[in-house]
């Protein structure tokens, strides 16, 4: 099952273990271990033997959700929904509060997305420096290439020399074409040439890296909207996805970044990285609640297999697992 088909909304998310789709992937479980250990693992004992949500349990649950960085808004609405569900439909024999909570959490993470058709399929990666844009891009490129798609990468983060050379390193390692014009080049020109190259060689997927200088908001916005515009000019309908890369270890800061980037450009989804490095993976709920964007991929480690297509149920189940 291909990643590109999935991105285009045609099929279910591809699993690393297609033969056992109901068992959460080991990479996912491992990646969420810190979050699960610190907080979610405690829910079982909190709910043990309870059939209703008394004030004390409600308060403990609220505390756990807030500590996991679920955020005030999402926490309050999760609690309200759980209360309402238990009141409207008291638990039946064999049902548990955990089961109800699981359903509510899954629904919160499900966001419709409008996949766009297009060939080549153009993906822009945006986000602040250090969040994991370039590594995520390389991981995606590797996966597309493995699945037989013809990939072209574009180094439109021309602000730092290191950004270009990092992508060059990946391109060489993966044996994939990269369009680069060095540090200081016009990002719009790089993006344009990348699309030209893709059209020339009949590429299926184009992945474009961009710079993220959050402390200079105005130039960032100008630069991003220019790249966006230029890409659309080079290929009408493109970009098909603008993935906002956010670092889960930055907690509520990620929310502020999301606000700035959403003002600057039409983001279509989120890549939430470094979930393996934090106990506050609950920030996923806050991000979806506050931005309305779907999470499309999660990063759970530094190796190439550690970027996973995001599936709400698998994510929630991995969190709630003992
Ligand atoms: N542990 C972990 N590290 C990651 C993940 N994604 C990226 N990184 C690391 O974060 C650092 C910054 O990544 P980079 O792609 O250069 O960020 P960029 O500045 O946004 O392009 C690198 O050391 C990556 O290996 C992840 O999911 N988990
Ligand atoms: Mg980079």
Short mmCIF file of C-alpha atoms and ligand atoms in Angstrom, two decimals, residues 128-136 139 160 166 273-276 299-302 306, ligand 1:
data_model
loop_
_atom_site.label_atom_id
_atom_site.label_comp_id
_atom_site.label_asym_id
_atom_site.label_seq_id
_atom_site.Cartn_x
_atom_site.Cartn_y
_atom_site.Cartn_z
CA UNK A 128 10.99 26.78 12.47
CA UNK A 129 14.70 25.83 12.37
CA UNK A 130 15.54 22.68 14.24
CA UNK A 131 12.07 21.13 14.32
CA UNK A 132 13.04 18.35 11.93
CA UNK A 133 12.01 19.59 8.47
CA UNK A 134 15.04 18.36 6.57
CA UNK A 135 15.20 14.97 8.27
CA UNK A 136 11.45 14.48 7.78
CA UNK A 139 12.58 10.20 5.48
CA UNK A 160 21.93 28.54 6.17
CA UNK A 166 22.49 18.50 4.91
CA UNK A 273 8.34 15.25 15.31
CA UNK A 274 10.40 14.06 18.28
CA UNK A 275 7.55 12.37 20.11
CA UNK A 276 10.17 9.89 21.31
CA UNK A 299 8.39 11.44 14.03
CA UNK A 300 9.31 8.90 16.68
CA UNK A 301 13.08 8.69 16.27
CA UNK A 302 16.02 9.66 14.13
CA UNK A 306 10.81 6.56 12.34
N1 LIG B 1 14.61 11.99 18.40
C1 LIG B 1 14.18 12.54 17.27
N2 LIG B 1 14.96 13.43 16.64
C2 LIG B 1 14.51 13.98 15.49
C3 LIG B 1 13.24 13.65 14.95
N3 LIG B 1 13.07 14.37 13.82
C4 LIG B 1 14.20 15.14 13.68
N4 LIG B 1 15.06 14.90 14.68
C5 LIG B 1 16.38 15.54 14.91
O1 LIG B 1 16.22 16.94 15.06
C6 LIG B 1 17.38 17.62 14.62
C7 LIG B 1 17.02 18.78 13.70
O2 LIG B 1 16.49 18.26 12.50
P1 LIG B 1 16.52 19.01 11.11
O3 LIG B 1 15.84 18.12 10.13
O4 LIG B 1 17.88 19.47 10.77
O5 LIG B 1 15.60 20.28 11.41
P2 LIG B 1 15.25 21.52 10.47
O6 LIG B 1 16.13 22.64 10.92
O7 LIG B 1 13.81 21.81 10.74
O8 LIG B 1 15.49 21.12 9.07
C8 LIG B 1 18.26 16.57 13.96
O9 LIG B 1 19.28 16.20 14.85
C9 LIG B 1 17.32 15.39 13.72
O10 LIG B 1 17.97 14.16 13.73
C10 LIG B 1 12.42 12.69 15.66
O11 LIG B 1 11.28 12.35 15.30
N5 LIG B 1 12.95 12.18 16.81
#
